[in-house]
mmCIF file of C-alpha atoms and ligand atoms in Angstrom:
data_model
loop_
_atom_site.group_PDB
_atom_site.id
_atom_site.type_symbol
_atom_site.label_atom_id
_atom_site.label_comp_id
_atom_site.label_asym_id
_atom_site.label_seq_id
_atom_site.Cartn_x
_atom_site.Cartn_y
_atom_site.Cartn_z
ATOM 1 C CA MET Q 21 118.601 159.576 49.655
ATOM 2 C CA SER Q 22 118.634 156.460 51.794
ATOM 3 C CA ASP Q 23 117.471 153.156 50.345
ATOM 4 C CA ARG Q 24 114.972 152.284 53.031
ATOM 5 C CA PRO Q 25 112.996 149.832 50.853
ATOM 6 C CA GLY Q 26 116.320 148.062 50.282
ATOM 7 C CA VAL Q 27 117.005 147.941 54.029
ATOM 8 C CA LEU Q 28 113.496 146.589 54.621
ATOM 9 C CA ALA Q 29 114.032 143.956 51.906
ATOM 10 C CA ARG Q 30 117.239 142.764 53.595
ATOM 11 C CA LEU Q 31 115.531 142.664 56.990
ATOM 12 C CA LEU Q 32 112.772 140.474 55.550
ATOM 13 C CA ALA Q 33 115.165 138.259 53.574
ATOM 14 C CA ASP Q 34 117.230 137.565 56.702
ATOM 15 C CA ALA Q 35 114.211 136.778 58.892
ATOM 16 C CA GLU Q 36 113.338 133.267 60.017
ATOM 17 C CA HIS Q 37 109.757 134.098 60.889
ATOM 18 C CA ALA Q 38 108.587 137.390 59.413
ATOM 19 C CA VAL Q 39 105.062 138.497 60.285
ATOM 20 C CA VAL Q 40 103.116 141.248 58.516
ATOM 21 C CA LEU Q 41 100.468 143.263 60.360
ATOM 22 C CA THR Q 42 98.220 145.518 58.269
ATOM 23 C CA GLY Q 43 95.675 148.237 59.031
ATOM 24 C CA ALA Q 44 93.400 150.647 57.192
ATOM 25 C CA GLY Q 45 96.307 152.490 55.542
ATOM 26 C CA ILE Q 46 97.052 149.575 53.209
ATOM 27 C CA SER Q 47 93.540 149.806 51.737
ATOM 28 C CA THR Q 48 93.264 153.573 51.266
ATOM 29 C CA GLU Q 49 95.047 153.170 47.910
ATOM 30 C CA SER Q 50 92.134 150.900 46.965
ATOM 31 C CA GLY Q 51 89.749 153.795 47.603
ATOM 32 C CA ILE Q 52 88.577 152.668 51.047
ATOM 33 C CA PRO Q 53 88.664 155.598 53.472
ATOM 34 C CA ASP Q 54 90.062 155.031 56.936
ATOM 35 C CA PHE Q 55 86.938 154.672 59.065
ATOM 36 C CA ARG Q 56 88.547 156.148 62.160
ATOM 37 C CA SER Q 57 90.069 159.197 60.543
ATOM 38 C CA ALA Q 58 87.148 159.875 58.181
ATOM 39 C CA GLY Q 59 85.472 162.155 60.717
ATOM 40 C CA GLY Q 60 82.233 163.974 60.018
ATOM 41 C CA LEU Q 61 78.672 162.919 60.581
ATOM 42 C CA TRP Q 62 76.317 160.561 58.790
ATOM 43 C CA GLU Q 63 72.618 161.536 58.947
ATOM 44 C CA ASN Q 64 73.496 163.537 62.084
ATOM 45 C CA HIS Q 65 74.999 160.450 63.740
ATOM 46 C CA ASP Q 66 78.572 159.707 64.708
ATOM 47 C CA PRO Q 67 79.556 156.788 62.403
ATOM 48 C CA MET Q 68 81.572 155.181 65.213
ATOM 49 C CA ALA Q 69 78.444 155.169 67.400
ATOM 50 C CA VAL Q 70 76.260 153.746 64.626
ATOM 51 C CA ALA Q 71 78.717 150.916 63.889
ATOM 52 C CA SER Q 72 78.310 149.671 67.427
ATOM 53 C CA MET Q 73 76.769 146.715 69.177
ATOM 54 C CA THR Q 74 74.479 149.104 71.065
ATOM 55 C CA THR Q 75 72.955 150.497 67.841
ATOM 56 C CA PHE Q 76 72.712 147.006 66.299
ATOM 57 C CA MET Q 77 70.707 145.759 69.298
ATOM 58 C CA ASP Q 78 68.629 148.923 69.919
ATOM 59 C CA ASP Q 79 67.964 150.126 66.366
ATOM 60 C CA PRO Q 80 68.931 147.473 63.763
ATOM 61 C CA SER Q 81 67.258 149.484 60.978
ATOM 62 C CA LEU Q 82 69.524 152.488 61.653
ATOM 63 C CA PHE Q 83 72.525 150.140 61.853
ATOM 64 C CA TRP Q 84 71.712 148.505 58.521
ATOM 65 C CA ARG Q 85 70.986 151.817 56.732
ATOM 66 C CA PHE Q 86 74.582 152.708 57.588
ATOM 67 C CA HIS Q 87 76.157 149.287 57.107
ATOM 68 C CA ARG Q 88 74.518 148.141 53.851
ATOM 69 C CA PRO Q 89 76.069 150.788 51.498
ATOM 70 C CA ARG Q 90 79.440 150.239 53.171
ATOM 71 C CA ILE Q 91 79.313 146.557 52.238
ATOM 72 C CA ASP Q 92 78.843 147.527 48.568
ATOM 73 C CA MET Q 93 81.678 150.053 48.796
ATOM 74 C CA LEU Q 94 84.031 147.503 50.379
ATOM 75 C CA THR Q 95 83.167 144.589 48.086
ATOM 76 C CA SER Q 96 83.533 146.715 44.933
ATOM 77 C CA ALA Q 97 87.089 147.811 45.855
ATOM 78 C CA ASP Q 98 90.044 145.985 44.315
ATOM 79 C CA PRO Q 99 93.324 144.913 45.962
ATOM 80 C CA ASN Q 100 96.224 147.286 45.263
ATOM 81 C CA SER Q 101 99.929 146.711 44.681
ATOM 82 C CA ALA Q 102 100.649 146.557 48.434
ATOM 83 C CA HIS Q 103 98.154 143.709 48.970
ATOM 84 C CA ARG Q 104 99.657 141.911 45.969
ATOM 85 C CA ALA Q 105 103.220 142.431 47.242
ATOM 86 C CA VAL Q 106 102.340 140.906 50.631
ATOM 87 C CA ALA Q 107 100.756 137.893 48.888
ATOM 88 C CA GLU Q 108 103.927 137.512 46.789
ATOM 89 C CA LEU Q 109 106.114 137.624 49.930
ATOM 90 C CA GLN Q 110 103.946 134.831 51.391
ATOM 91 C CA ARG Q 111 104.263 132.765 48.194
ATOM 92 C CA ARG Q 112 108.054 133.132 48.366
ATOM 93 C CA GLY Q 113 108.026 131.938 51.981
ATOM 94 C CA ILE Q 114 109.515 135.215 53.196
ATOM 95 C CA VAL Q 115 106.402 136.173 55.168
ATOM 96 C CA LYS Q 116 105.110 133.352 57.369
ATOM 97 C CA THR Q 117 102.011 134.950 58.911
ATOM 98 C CA LEU Q 118 99.683 137.774 57.893
ATOM 99 C CA ILE Q 119 97.534 139.549 60.483
ATOM 100 C CA THR Q 120 95.066 142.263 59.452
ATOM 101 C CA GLN Q 121 92.793 144.723 61.229
ATOM 102 C CA ASN Q 122 90.893 145.183 57.962
ATOM 103 C CA ILE Q 123 87.552 143.583 57.237
ATOM 104 C CA ASP Q 124 87.633 144.244 53.468
ATOM 105 C CA ARG Q 125 88.986 140.808 52.395
ATOM 106 C CA LEU Q 126 91.397 142.496 49.969
ATOM 107 C CA HIS Q 127 94.319 140.370 51.206
ATOM 108 C CA SER Q 128 92.466 137.158 50.390
ATOM 109 C CA ARG Q 129 91.419 138.531 47.008
ATOM 110 C CA ALA Q 130 95.069 139.451 46.307
ATOM 111 C CA GLY Q 131 95.974 135.767 46.850
ATOM 112 C CA SER Q 132 97.004 135.660 50.519
ATOM 113 C CA ASP Q 133 96.222 132.454 52.403
ATOM 114 C CA GLY Q 134 95.402 131.971 56.071
ATOM 115 C CA VAL Q 135 94.870 135.648 56.834
ATOM 116 C CA ILE Q 136 94.296 136.253 60.560
ATOM 117 C CA GLU Q 137 91.403 138.747 60.615
ATOM 118 C CA VAL Q 138 91.382 140.193 64.135
ATOM 119 C CA HIS Q 139 88.434 142.534 63.532
ATOM 120 C CA GLY Q 140 86.322 139.950 61.735
ATOM 121 C CA SER Q 141 85.474 139.918 58.080
ATOM 122 C CA LEU Q 142 82.835 140.535 55.455
ATOM 123 C CA ASP Q 143 82.862 136.853 54.569
ATOM 124 C CA ARG Q 144 79.401 135.971 55.900
ATOM 125 C CA GLY Q 145 76.553 136.937 58.195
ATOM 126 C CA SER Q 146 75.210 135.240 61.277
ATOM 127 C CA CYS Q 147 72.474 135.309 63.890
ATOM 128 C CA LEU Q 148 73.577 136.248 67.391
ATOM 129 C CA ARG Q 149 70.617 134.399 68.905
ATOM 130 C CA CYS Q 150 70.735 130.960 67.257
ATOM 131 C CA GLY Q 151 74.117 131.008 65.489
ATOM 132 C CA ASN Q 152 72.709 130.442 62.005
ATOM 133 C CA ALA Q 153 75.193 131.574 59.336
ATOM 134 C CA VAL Q 154 74.538 132.695 55.751
ATOM 135 C CA SER Q 155 76.721 133.888 52.876
ATOM 136 C CA MET Q 156 77.349 137.606 52.422
ATOM 137 C CA ASP Q 157 75.279 137.562 49.204
ATOM 138 C CA GLU Q 158 72.355 135.988 51.054
ATOM 139 C CA LEU Q 159 72.691 138.497 53.907
ATOM 140 C CA CYS Q 160 72.577 141.425 51.462
ATOM 141 C CA ALA Q 161 69.647 139.882 49.540
ATOM 142 C CA ARG Q 162 67.667 139.600 52.774
ATOM 143 C CA ALA Q 163 68.530 143.199 53.736
ATOM 144 C CA ASP Q 164 67.470 144.487 50.302
ATOM 145 C CA ALA Q 165 64.181 142.544 50.428
ATOM 146 C CA ALA Q 166 63.202 143.760 53.898
ATOM 147 C CA ALA Q 167 60.988 146.854 54.269
ATOM 148 C CA ASP Q 168 63.125 148.093 57.175
ATOM 149 C CA GLY Q 169 66.417 147.070 55.536
ATOM 150 C CA VAL Q 170 67.191 144.544 58.279
ATOM 151 C CA PRO Q 171 68.206 141.020 57.219
ATOM 152 C CA ARG Q 172 66.543 138.514 59.522
ATOM 153 C CA CYS Q 173 67.338 134.962 60.535
ATOM 154 C CA SER Q 174 64.733 132.207 60.121
ATOM 155 C CA CYS Q 175 64.293 132.549 63.912
ATOM 156 C CA GLY Q 176 63.256 136.196 63.394
ATOM 157 C CA PHE Q 177 66.304 137.843 65.002
ATOM 158 C CA PRO Q 178 68.238 140.554 63.078
ATOM 159 C CA MET Q 179 71.411 139.186 61.498
ATOM 160 C CA LYS Q 180 74.793 140.897 61.446
ATOM 161 C CA SER Q 181 77.857 140.612 59.236
ATOM 162 C CA GLY Q 182 81.077 139.059 60.505
ATOM 163 C CA VAL Q 183 82.597 142.492 61.102
ATOM 164 C CA VAL Q 184 83.426 143.103 64.763
ATOM 165 C CA LEU Q 185 81.442 146.114 66.007
ATOM 166 C CA PHE Q 186 82.495 148.698 68.566
ATOM 167 C CA GLY Q 187 81.523 147.229 71.915
ATOM 168 C CA GLU Q 188 81.656 143.649 70.624
ATOM 169 C CA GLN Q 189 84.130 140.963 71.742
ATOM 170 C CA MET Q 190 87.052 140.429 69.366
ATOM 171 C CA PRO Q 191 87.198 136.911 67.890
ATOM 172 C CA ALA Q 192 89.249 135.005 70.489
ATOM 173 C CA GLN Q 193 90.661 132.473 68.031
ATOM 174 C CA ALA Q 194 92.059 135.173 65.730
ATOM 175 C CA ILE Q 195 93.432 137.229 68.624
ATOM 176 C CA ASN Q 196 95.172 134.161 70.082
ATOM 177 C CA ALA Q 197 96.633 133.273 66.669
ATOM 178 C CA ALA Q 198 97.915 136.846 66.289
ATOM 179 C CA PHE Q 199 99.681 136.777 69.667
ATOM 180 C CA ASP Q 200 101.125 133.307 68.928
ATOM 181 C CA ALA Q 201 102.565 134.675 65.673
ATOM 182 C CA ALA Q 202 104.019 137.716 67.476
ATOM 183 C CA GLU Q 203 105.689 135.404 70.032
ATOM 184 C CA ARG Q 204 107.431 133.544 67.196
ATOM 185 C CA ALA Q 205 108.261 136.577 65.042
ATOM 186 C CA ASP Q 206 111.848 137.743 64.669
ATOM 187 C CA VAL Q 207 110.653 140.508 62.330
ATOM 188 C CA MET Q 208 107.282 142.253 62.260
ATOM 189 C CA LEU Q 209 106.428 144.547 59.365
ATOM 190 C CA VAL Q 210 103.524 146.876 60.123
ATOM 191 C CA ILE Q 211 101.810 148.325 57.035
ATOM 192 C CA GLY Q 212 99.177 151.065 57.238
ATOM 193 C CA SER Q 213 98.351 150.773 60.915
ATOM 194 C CA SER Q 214 98.856 153.587 63.400
ATOM 195 C CA LEU Q 215 98.793 150.913 66.155
ATOM 196 C CA ARG Q 216 96.212 152.699 68.265
ATOM 197 C CA VAL Q 217 93.604 149.943 68.716
ATOM 198 C CA THR Q 218 94.098 147.343 71.416
ATOM 199 C CA PRO Q 219 94.894 144.528 71.624
ATOM 200 C CA VAL Q 220 96.579 144.668 68.191
ATOM 201 C CA SER Q 221 98.618 147.676 69.357
ATOM 202 C CA GLN Q 222 100.369 145.339 71.831
ATOM 203 C CA LEU Q 223 101.683 142.953 69.150
ATOM 204 C CA PRO Q 224 104.820 144.943 68.197
ATOM 205 C CA GLY Q 225 105.679 145.158 71.900
ATOM 206 C CA VAL Q 226 105.530 141.358 72.137
ATOM 207 C CA VAL Q 227 107.966 141.074 69.208
ATOM 208 C CA LEU Q 228 110.388 143.640 70.669
ATOM 209 C CA ALA Q 229 110.275 142.081 74.158
ATOM 210 C CA ARG Q 230 111.461 138.786 72.682
ATOM 211 C CA GLY Q 231 114.341 140.408 70.788
ATOM 212 C CA GLY Q 232 112.610 140.646 67.425
ATOM 213 C CA ARG Q 233 112.817 143.657 65.163
ATOM 214 C CA LEU Q 234 110.161 146.005 63.953
ATOM 215 C CA ALA Q 235 109.616 147.751 60.608
ATOM 216 C CA ILE Q 236 106.811 150.274 60.182
ATOM 217 C CA LEU Q 237 105.467 151.446 56.827
ATOM 218 C CA THR Q 238 102.653 153.763 57.885
ATOM 219 C CA GLU Q 239 102.053 157.362 56.842
ATOM 220 C CA SER Q 240 100.874 158.487 60.278
ATOM 221 C CA GLU Q 241 102.995 158.476 63.411
ATOM 222 C CA THR Q 242 102.920 155.539 65.829
ATOM 223 C CA ASP Q 243 103.978 155.022 69.437
ATOM 224 C CA TYR Q 244 106.651 152.569 68.212
ATOM 225 C CA ASP Q 245 108.454 154.960 65.861
ATOM 226 C CA GLU Q 246 111.480 155.293 68.161
ATOM 227 C CA ARG Q 247 111.833 151.543 68.622
ATOM 228 C CA CYS Q 248 111.755 150.265 65.038
ATOM 229 C CA THR Q 249 114.681 149.212 62.858
ATOM 230 C CA VAL Q 250 113.128 150.588 59.663
ATOM 231 C CA ARG Q 251 110.629 153.453 59.556
ATOM 232 C CA ILE Q 252 109.055 154.508 56.259
ATOM 233 C CA GLN Q 253 106.350 157.205 56.106
ATOM 234 C CA GLU Q 254 105.261 156.690 52.523
ATOM 235 C CA GLN Q 255 102.370 155.160 50.617
ATOM 236 C CA ALA Q 256 102.294 151.388 50.986
ATOM 237 C CA GLY Q 257 101.897 150.362 47.339
ATOM 238 C CA PRO Q 258 104.951 152.024 45.728
ATOM 239 C CA THR Q 259 107.142 151.175 48.739
ATOM 240 C CA MET Q 260 106.219 147.489 48.730
ATOM 241 C CA GLN Q 261 106.860 147.332 44.973
ATOM 242 C CA ALA Q 262 110.323 148.790 45.650
ATOM 243 C CA VAL Q 263 110.852 146.146 48.356
ATOM 244 C CA LEU Q 264 110.003 143.374 45.867
ATOM 245 C CA LEU Q 265 112.395 144.854 43.316
ATOM 246 C CA ALA Q 266 115.144 145.033 45.948
ATOM 247 C CA LEU Q 267 114.527 141.380 46.884
ATOM 248 C CA ASN Q 268 114.835 140.372 43.217
ATOM 249 C CA ARG Q 269 118.287 141.977 43.146
ATOM 250 C CA THR Q 270 119.590 140.118 46.211
HETATM 251 ZN ZN1 ZN R 325 68.570 132.999 64.504
#
């Protein structure tokens, strides 16, 4: 049996500027289902269609009936050993930048600093008309107090959480920071992302084009599988614990 966690540990230890990119697969061990592969219907609606800018604008009550229980599910989940391992790699200075497609804040709660959240975050809510921002607790309190379940701004407009919806612009600042990090990276470790969503799916290509190396720890297949130095199709938590153990031995 090959010691792929050991190979990954050496790759990270030798890197000057290692970047970690995470997706939904790192949070499934925390009990958060992968939104895109969940499938099925919710109240006869396609969840991907409900979690869209179109639904938010046309039928905010339908949007919030779907979104509100998800907020509770996401905020009640706890970071797992993979989130903690990434935070530890940052503390040791081995990982310089952390980019995530997840909106669940589990990296921050595991102790990671400066997380680049390319799909937004559940950190607060805001009004798309006047820009007013409120805390997540306040947003949920307003939703729970409203007869139609829609939290409203003082200007009367429905408010939304900081999560980027389908059909909504990605946050430019985070996207630019992610591409800057990929330009500098000599190693990129992808954890739990199948690298199907643009523009994040382009980041490993940026690293490879500049001579950097790629490691992928994702259970599903990716388009970069043939071009990576280390490929591990296992659960993230146990593998990252093995990587930490291997680093302790070097
Ligand atoms: Zn407003």
